Amino acid sequence: MRKYLGSCHCGGVRFEIESDFPELTMCDCSICKRRNALMVKVHESRFRLVSGEDLLTEYQFHSKTARHYFCKVCGIYPFHRKRVTPDHFGVNVHCLDGFSPEGIPLRRADGAAMP
Ligand SMILES: [Zn+2]
């Protein structure tokens, strides 16, 4: 397990995750496509919000199961609660300090085809 600290752009939202990074995901659903995120899936027990709870804005659409969070100061998407596995977070790896996606398998999720 590797531990990373993550943050939004303004630094108001800070969080910590632990993962072995078995794979990274890109998704072609309507929201992921627009935010162009590269994500890692992390169980909620390996996710800790360090600061910025008051800065997070939640956005929901379609089935209203997934919970997409944004920093209301800088607009960055740091993580979301997943739809199919709501006890997991999808984390934007570009928000992680010192993280390199080099060498990690990339999976393209077919979110657009989900009912
Ligand atoms: Zn921010």
PDB file of N, CA and C and ligand atoms in Angstrom, residues 8-11 71 73-74, ligand 1:
ATOM      1  N   CYS A   8      -7.232  19.787  -3.882  1.00  0.00           N
ATOM      2  CA  CYS A   8      -7.768  20.516  -5.027  1.00  0.00           C
ATOM      3  C   CYS A   8      -6.753  21.591  -5.414  1.00  0.00           C
ATOM      4  N   HIS A   9      -7.093  22.473  -6.337  1.00  0.00           N
ATOM      5  CA  HIS A   9      -6.098  23.442  -6.801  1.00  0.00           C
ATOM      6  C   HIS A   9      -5.801  24.536  -5.776  1.00  0.00           C
ATOM      7  N   CYS A  10      -6.842  25.032  -5.106  1.00  0.00           N
ATOM      8  CA  CYS A  10      -6.623  26.118  -4.139  1.00  0.00           C
ATOM      9  C   CYS A  10      -6.087  25.576  -2.817  1.00  0.00           C
ATOM     10  N   GLY A  11      -6.136  24.265  -2.626  1.00  0.00           N
ATOM     11  CA  GLY A  11      -5.581  23.672  -1.416  1.00  0.00           C
ATOM     12  C   GLY A  11      -6.553  23.603  -0.253  1.00  0.00           C
ATOM     13  N   CYS A  71     -14.628  21.334  -5.476  1.00  0.00           N
ATOM     14  CA  CYS A  71     -14.277  22.435  -4.584  1.00  0.00           C
ATOM     15  C   CYS A  71     -15.004  23.672  -5.079  1.00  0.00           C
ATOM     16  N   VAL A  73     -14.432  26.691  -4.393  1.00  0.00           N
ATOM     17  CA  VAL A  73     -13.540  27.830  -4.607  1.00  0.00           C
ATOM     18  C   VAL A  73     -12.840  27.712  -5.965  1.00  0.00           C
ATOM     19  N   CYS A  74     -12.211  26.576  -6.229  1.00  0.00           N
ATOM     20  CA  CYS A  74     -11.404  26.459  -7.455  1.00  0.00           C
ATOM     21  C   CYS A  74     -12.042  25.578  -8.521  1.00  0.00           C
TER      22      CYS A  74
HETATM   23 ZN    ZN B   1     -10.177  24.334  -4.182  1.00  0.00          ZN
END
